[in-house]
Coordinates of C-alpha atoms in Angstrom, one line a residue:
Chain A
M1 CA 24.6 -20.0 30.3
R2 CA 21.5 -18.9 28.1
T3 CA 19.8 -21.9 26.7
D4 CA 19.2 -22.1 22.9
I5 CA 15.3 -21.3 23.4
G6 CA 16.2 -18.2 25.4
K7 CA 18.3 -17.0 22.9
Y8 CA 15.4 -17.6 20.3
D9 CA 12.9 -15.7 22.7
L10 CA 15.6 -12.8 22.7
L11 CA 15.8 -12.5 18.9
I12 CA 12.2 -12.5 18.7
E13 CA 11.6 -9.9 21.5
K14 CA 14.3 -7.3 19.7
V15 CA 12.6 -7.6 16.6
K16 CA 9.1 -7.4 17.9
S17 CA 10.2 -4.2 19.6
T18 CA 11.9 -2.6 17.0
T19 CA 9.7 -0.4 14.5
P20 CA 11.6 0.0 11.3
E21 CA 12.0 3.4 10.9
M22 CA 10.5 4.9 7.8
R23 CA 13.1 7.1 6.1
S24 CA 10.8 9.8 4.4
P25 CA 7.2 9.3 4.8
E26 CA 5.9 12.3 2.9
R27 CA 7.7 10.3 -0.3
V28 CA 5.8 7.2 0.6
M29 CA 2.7 9.6 0.6
D30 CA 3.8 11.2 -2.4
G31 CA 4.2 8.2 -4.1
V32 CA 0.8 7.0 -3.2
M33 CA -1.1 9.3 -4.1
A34 CA 1.1 10.2 -7.6
G35 CA -0.1 6.2 -8.0
I36 CA -3.4 6.8 -7.5
S37 CA -3.8 9.5 -10.1
A38 CA -1.9 7.9 -12.5
R39 CA -4.3 4.6 -12.1
S40 CA -7.6 6.7 -12.4
Y41 CA -6.0 8.4 -15.4
K42 CA -4.9 5.3 -17.1
K43 CA -8.7 4.0 -16.3
D44 CA -10.0 7.0 -17.6
S45 CA -8.4 6.8 -21.0
G46 CA -8.7 2.9 -20.8
T47 CA -12.4 3.8 -20.7
L48 CA -12.7 6.2 -23.2
I49 CA -10.5 3.7 -25.6
R50 CA -13.1 1.1 -24.9
I51 CA -16.3 3.6 -25.6
T52 CA -14.6 4.6 -28.7
A53 CA -13.9 1.5 -30.1
I54 CA -17.3 -0.2 -29.0
C55 CA -18.9 3.3 -30.8
A56 CA -16.7 2.5 -33.8
S57 CA -17.6 -0.9 -34.1
V58 CA -21.0 -0.4 -34.0
A59 CA -20.8 2.2 -36.7
A60 CA -18.9 0.3 -38.8
T61 CA -21.5 -2.7 -38.4
L62 CA -24.3 -0.2 -39.2
L63 CA -22.5 0.9 -42.4
I64 CA -22.0 -2.5 -43.5
G65 CA -25.8 -3.5 -43.2
L66 CA -26.4 -0.3 -45.0
F67 CA -24.2 -0.8 -47.6
I68 CA -25.7 -4.9 -48.1
N69 CA -29.4 -3.9 -47.8
E70 CA -29.0 -0.9 -50.2
S71 CA -26.9 -3.5 -53.1
I72 CA -29.5 -6.2 -52.6
G73 CA -32.6 -3.3 -52.6
V74 CA -30.7 -2.3 -56.2
T75 CA -30.2 -5.5 -57.6
A76 CA -33.8 -6.6 -56.7
K77 CA -35.1 -3.3 -58.2
E78 CA -33.0 -3.9 -61.5
E79 CA -33.8 -7.6 -61.8
N80 CA -37.6 -6.7 -61.4
R81 CA -37.2 -3.9 -64.0
E82 CA -35.4 -6.3 -66.2
Y83 CA -38.2 -8.9 -65.7
M84 CA -41.2 -6.0 -66.7
Q85 CA -39.2 -4.8 -69.2
R86 CA -38.4 -8.6 -70.7
R87 CA -42.3 -9.4 -70.3
D88 CA -43.6 -6.0 -71.6
V89 CA -41.5 -7.1 -75.0
V90 CA -42.8 -10.7 -75.1
F91 CA -46.5 -9.5 -75.1
Y92 CA -45.9 -6.3 -77.4
G93 CA -44.3 -9.0 -79.8
E94 CA -47.1 -10.8 -79.3
L95 CA -49.7 -7.8 -79.8
R96 CA -47.9 -6.9 -82.9
S97 CA -48.1 -10.3 -84.6
G98 CA -51.7 -10.4 -83.3
R99 CA -51.0 -13.6 -81.0
N100 CA -52.0 -12.0 -77.9
S101 CA -51.6 -14.7 -74.9
V102 CA -52.3 -12.6 -72.6
T103 CA -55.7 -13.1 -71.3
D104 CA -55.5 -10.3 -68.8
L105 CA -57.0 -7.2 -70.4
N106 CA -56.0 -4.6 -67.7
Y107 CA -52.3 -5.5 -68.2
T108 CA -53.2 -4.9 -72.4
G109 CA -54.7 -2.0 -71.5
I110 CA -51.8 -0.8 -69.4
L111 CA -49.4 -2.3 -72.0
K112 CA -51.2 -0.1 -74.8
S113 CA -51.1 2.8 -73.1
R114 CA -47.4 3.1 -72.2
I115 CA -47.0 2.1 -75.7
A116 CA -49.1 5.1 -76.4
E117 CA -47.4 7.1 -73.9
N118 CA -43.9 6.8 -75.4
Q119 CA -42.3 4.6 -77.5
S120 CA -39.3 3.4 -75.4
I121 CA -40.9 -0.2 -75.4
S122 CA -40.7 -0.6 -79.1
K123 CA -37.4 0.9 -78.9
L124 CA -36.5 -1.6 -76.1
Y125 CA -38.0 -4.3 -78.3
Y126 CA -36.1 -3.0 -81.2
N127 CA -32.7 -3.2 -79.2
I128 CA -33.5 -6.9 -77.8
S129 CA -34.8 -8.1 -81.0
S130 CA -31.9 -7.0 -83.2
R131 CA -29.4 -8.0 -80.5
H132 CA -31.0 -11.4 -80.7
I133 CA -30.7 -11.6 -84.2
N134 CA -26.9 -10.7 -84.1
Chain B
M1 CA -15.6 -1.0 14.9
N2 CA -13.9 1.6 12.8
D3 CA -16.3 4.3 14.5
N4 CA -13.6 7.0 14.1
L5 CA -12.7 5.9 10.9
T6 CA -16.3 5.5 9.2
P7 CA -16.5 8.8 7.8
Y8 CA -13.0 8.9 6.1
I9 CA -14.1 5.2 4.7
K10 CA -17.5 6.9 3.4
K11 CA -15.7 9.8 1.8
C12 CA -12.9 7.6 0.0
K13 CA -15.9 5.5 -1.4
M14 CA -17.2 8.4 -3.1
G15 CA -13.6 9.1 -4.3
D16 CA -12.6 11.9 -2.1
R17 CA -8.6 11.7 -2.3
D18 CA -7.8 14.1 0.6
A19 CA -9.8 11.5 3.2
F20 CA -7.7 8.8 2.1
R21 CA -4.5 11.0 2.1
Q22 CA -5.6 11.1 6.1
I23 CA -5.7 7.0 6.1
V24 CA -2.7 6.8 4.5
A25 CA -1.1 9.4 7.0
R26 CA -2.4 7.2 9.8
Y27 CA -1.6 3.6 8.7
R28 CA 1.5 4.1 6.7
Q29 CA 3.6 3.1 9.8
M30 CA 1.8 -0.1 10.3
V31 CA 2.1 -1.2 6.8
Y32 CA 5.4 0.0 6.4
T33 CA 6.2 -2.1 9.3
L34 CA 4.9 -5.4 8.3
S35 CA 6.5 -4.9 4.5
F36 CA 9.9 -4.2 6.3
R37 CA 9.3 -7.1 8.5
L38 CA 8.1 -9.5 5.5
L39 CA 10.8 -8.2 2.8
C40 CA 13.5 -7.1 4.9
N41 CA 14.3 -4.5 2.8
E42 CA 13.8 -0.6 3.2
E43 CA 13.4 -0.2 -0.7
D44 CA 11.2 -3.0 -1.2
A45 CA 9.0 -2.3 2.0
E46 CA 8.5 1.2 0.4
D47 CA 7.4 0.2 -2.7
A48 CA 4.9 -2.4 -1.3
T49 CA 3.5 0.2 1.1
Q50 CA 2.4 2.5 -1.9
E51 CA 1.3 -0.5 -3.7
S52 CA -0.9 -1.7 -0.7
F53 CA -2.8 1.7 -0.5
I54 CA -2.9 2.2 -4.3
K55 CA -4.4 -1.6 -4.3
A56 CA -6.7 -0.2 -0.8
W57 CA -7.9 2.6 -2.9
E58 CA -8.5 0.4 -5.7
S59 CA -10.5 -1.8 -3.9
I60 CA -12.1 0.5 -1.2
K61 CA -15.3 0.6 -2.9
R62 CA -15.8 -3.5 -2.2
Y63 CA -14.8 -3.1 1.5
D64 CA -16.8 -4.5 3.9
E65 CA -17.3 -2.0 7.2
S66 CA -18.3 -4.9 9.2
F67 CA -14.8 -6.0 9.2
K68 CA -11.6 -4.5 10.8
F69 CA -9.9 -1.9 8.8
S70 CA -6.5 -2.7 10.1
T71 CA -7.0 -6.2 9.4
W72 CA -8.5 -5.3 5.6
L73 CA -5.2 -3.3 5.0
Y74 CA -2.9 -6.3 6.8
K75 CA -4.5 -8.8 4.0
I76 CA -3.8 -6.2 1.3
T77 CA -0.3 -5.8 2.3
A78 CA 0.5 -9.2 3.3
N79 CA -0.6 -10.4 -0.3
T80 CA 1.5 -7.5 -2.0
C81 CA 4.6 -9.2 -0.1
Y82 CA 3.3 -12.8 -0.4
D83 CA 3.7 -11.9 -4.5
R84 CA 6.5 -10.2 -3.9
L85 CA 8.4 -12.9 -1.8
R86 CA 7.4 -15.6 -4.7
R87 CA 8.7 -13.3 -7.3
R88 CA 12.2 -13.4 -5.7
K89 CA 11.6 -17.7 -6.1
R90 CA 14.4 -18.1 -4.2
E91 CA 16.5 -16.0 -2.2
K92 CA 20.2 -15.9 -2.4
F93 CA 20.8 -18.3 0.9
V94 CA 23.5 -15.9 2.0
E95 CA 26.6 -17.3 4.6
I96 CA 25.1 -15.6 7.8
G97 CA 27.2 -15.0 10.8
G98 CA 26.5 -16.1 14.3
F99 CA 23.8 -14.1 16.3
E100 CA 25.6 -11.1 18.0
L101 CA 23.8 -11.4 21.2
H102 CA 25.8 -11.8 24.1
D103 CA 24.1 -9.9 26.7
S104 CA 20.7 -8.6 27.7
S105 CA 21.3 -5.1 27.4
N106 CA 21.3 -5.7 23.6
I107 CA 17.5 -5.9 23.4
E108 CA 17.0 -2.6 24.6
E109 CA 19.6 -0.9 21.9
A110 CA 18.3 0.9 18.9
I111 CA 19.1 -0.9 16.0
E112 CA 19.4 0.5 12.8
N113 CA 16.8 -0.8 10.0
R114 CA 19.6 -2.4 8.3
E115 CA 20.5 -4.4 11.0
L116 CA 16.9 -5.1 11.9
G117 CA 16.3 -6.3 8.3
L118 CA 19.8 -8.5 8.5
L119 CA 18.4 -9.9 11.6
I120 CA 15.0 -10.6 10.1
S121 CA 16.4 -11.8 7.4
K122 CA 18.6 -14.2 9.3
L123 CA 15.7 -15.7 10.9
T124 CA 13.6 -16.4 8.5
N125 CA 15.8 -17.1 5.2
G126 CA 15.2 -20.3 3.8
L127 CA 11.3 -20.1 4.9
S128 CA 8.4 -20.5 2.0
A129 CA 6.6 -17.2 2.1
K130 CA 3.6 -18.5 3.6
Q131 CA 5.7 -19.5 6.5
R132 CA 7.7 -16.5 6.6
I133 CA 4.1 -14.6 6.4
V134 CA 2.4 -16.5 9.0
F135 CA 5.6 -16.7 11.5
I136 CA 5.9 -12.7 11.1
L137 CA 2.0 -12.0 11.7
S138 CA 1.9 -14.2 14.6
D139 CA 5.2 -14.3 16.8
I140 CA 6.3 -10.7 15.7
E141 CA 2.9 -8.9 14.8
G142 CA 1.1 -10.7 17.7
L143 CA -1.9 -11.6 15.7
E144 CA -4.4 -14.1 17.0
S145 CA -4.9 -17.1 14.7
A146 CA -8.6 -16.2 13.7
E147 CA -6.9 -12.9 12.0
I148 CA -4.6 -14.4 10.6
G149 CA -6.7 -17.0 9.0
E150 CA -8.8 -13.8 7.7
I151 CA -5.3 -12.2 6.4
T152 CA -4.0 -14.9 4.9
G153 CA -6.9 -16.8 3.9
L154 CA -5.3 -20.3 5.2
S155 CA -7.5 -22.5 7.8
S156 CA -6.4 -22.6 11.5
G157 CA -4.9 -26.2 11.0
K158 CA -2.7 -24.8 8.2
I159 CA -1.7 -21.7 9.8
K160 CA -0.5 -24.2 12.6
S161 CA 1.6 -26.5 10.8
N162 CA 3.1 -23.6 9.0
L163 CA 4.0 -21.7 12.1
H164 CA 5.4 -25.0 13.6
L165 CA 8.0 -25.4 10.8
A166 CA 8.8 -22.0 10.7
R167 CA 9.4 -21.9 14.7
K168 CA 11.2 -25.6 14.5
Q169 CA 13.6 -24.4 11.5
I170 CA 14.2 -20.8 12.8
R171 CA 15.3 -22.8 16.3
K172 CA 17.2 -25.0 14.7
R173 CA 19.3 -22.0 12.9
V174 CA 19.3 -20.3 16.1
E175 CA 21.0 -23.3 17.6
G176 CA 23.6 -24.2 14.8
Y177 CA 25.0 -20.9 15.5
E178 CA 24.9 -21.1 18.8
N179 CA 27.1 -24.7 18.3

């Protein structure tokens, strides 16, 4: 009569001594190689997508930066030009009325020469004055 | 440690797939056997074998050659099977018949995969994934405790306790069917 322990050992021995038979080793090999190729393709395309995304975001950031810089520059330039024009008009008016408060002789000279060169300031003065009157 | 394997491993690390093919050819039976013994199912064992080799390829650059290659591969396989066992959550507890083992001549008899799967299933059904892995690695694969520790990442104490519980449960079942 066999004991329980004996039976346990026999069962273990049976499992140990039996190697499961691989039905199709070639299919396993093909599966492994195909899996490797698929993973590496996935990895490559993933890397490519990541690189493209990084490049696109960098380009977008640069473009936004450029746009902001440009718009700030344009606004500042316009503001400056407007300020200069206003200042010219004020001083031109003062010059005409003989109440020249401009102490900077150099600027007065520049203004006079500008007036002599073209009539843009007087035109501007006229426009602004008439708009002011209206 | 991996003398005749070292050139292949080096080539694999450089991305040589043909070298890896050689490694797969050499170790596929070992990986399949462990997978089968853990999962008790041909299809699952084949899938786990493929998955383990793919994981091995993906991490071969990190493989430290001072360790035994087979242990490293065992570790990947055991982890793959462990995940699958856990995914199964609770295996359906099938009503299992008695163990038909009346005379010693049965041991020599070649048994089919299906029967073998069923037998291991009968023995290990109800064990936790950890207990099953420790039991298979120790009592079926015949690995030393230190190597089991390397593979599973468990401490010697935990290996002992898991093994004790697994053996106790299996013995109880064998005994139960005997009566």
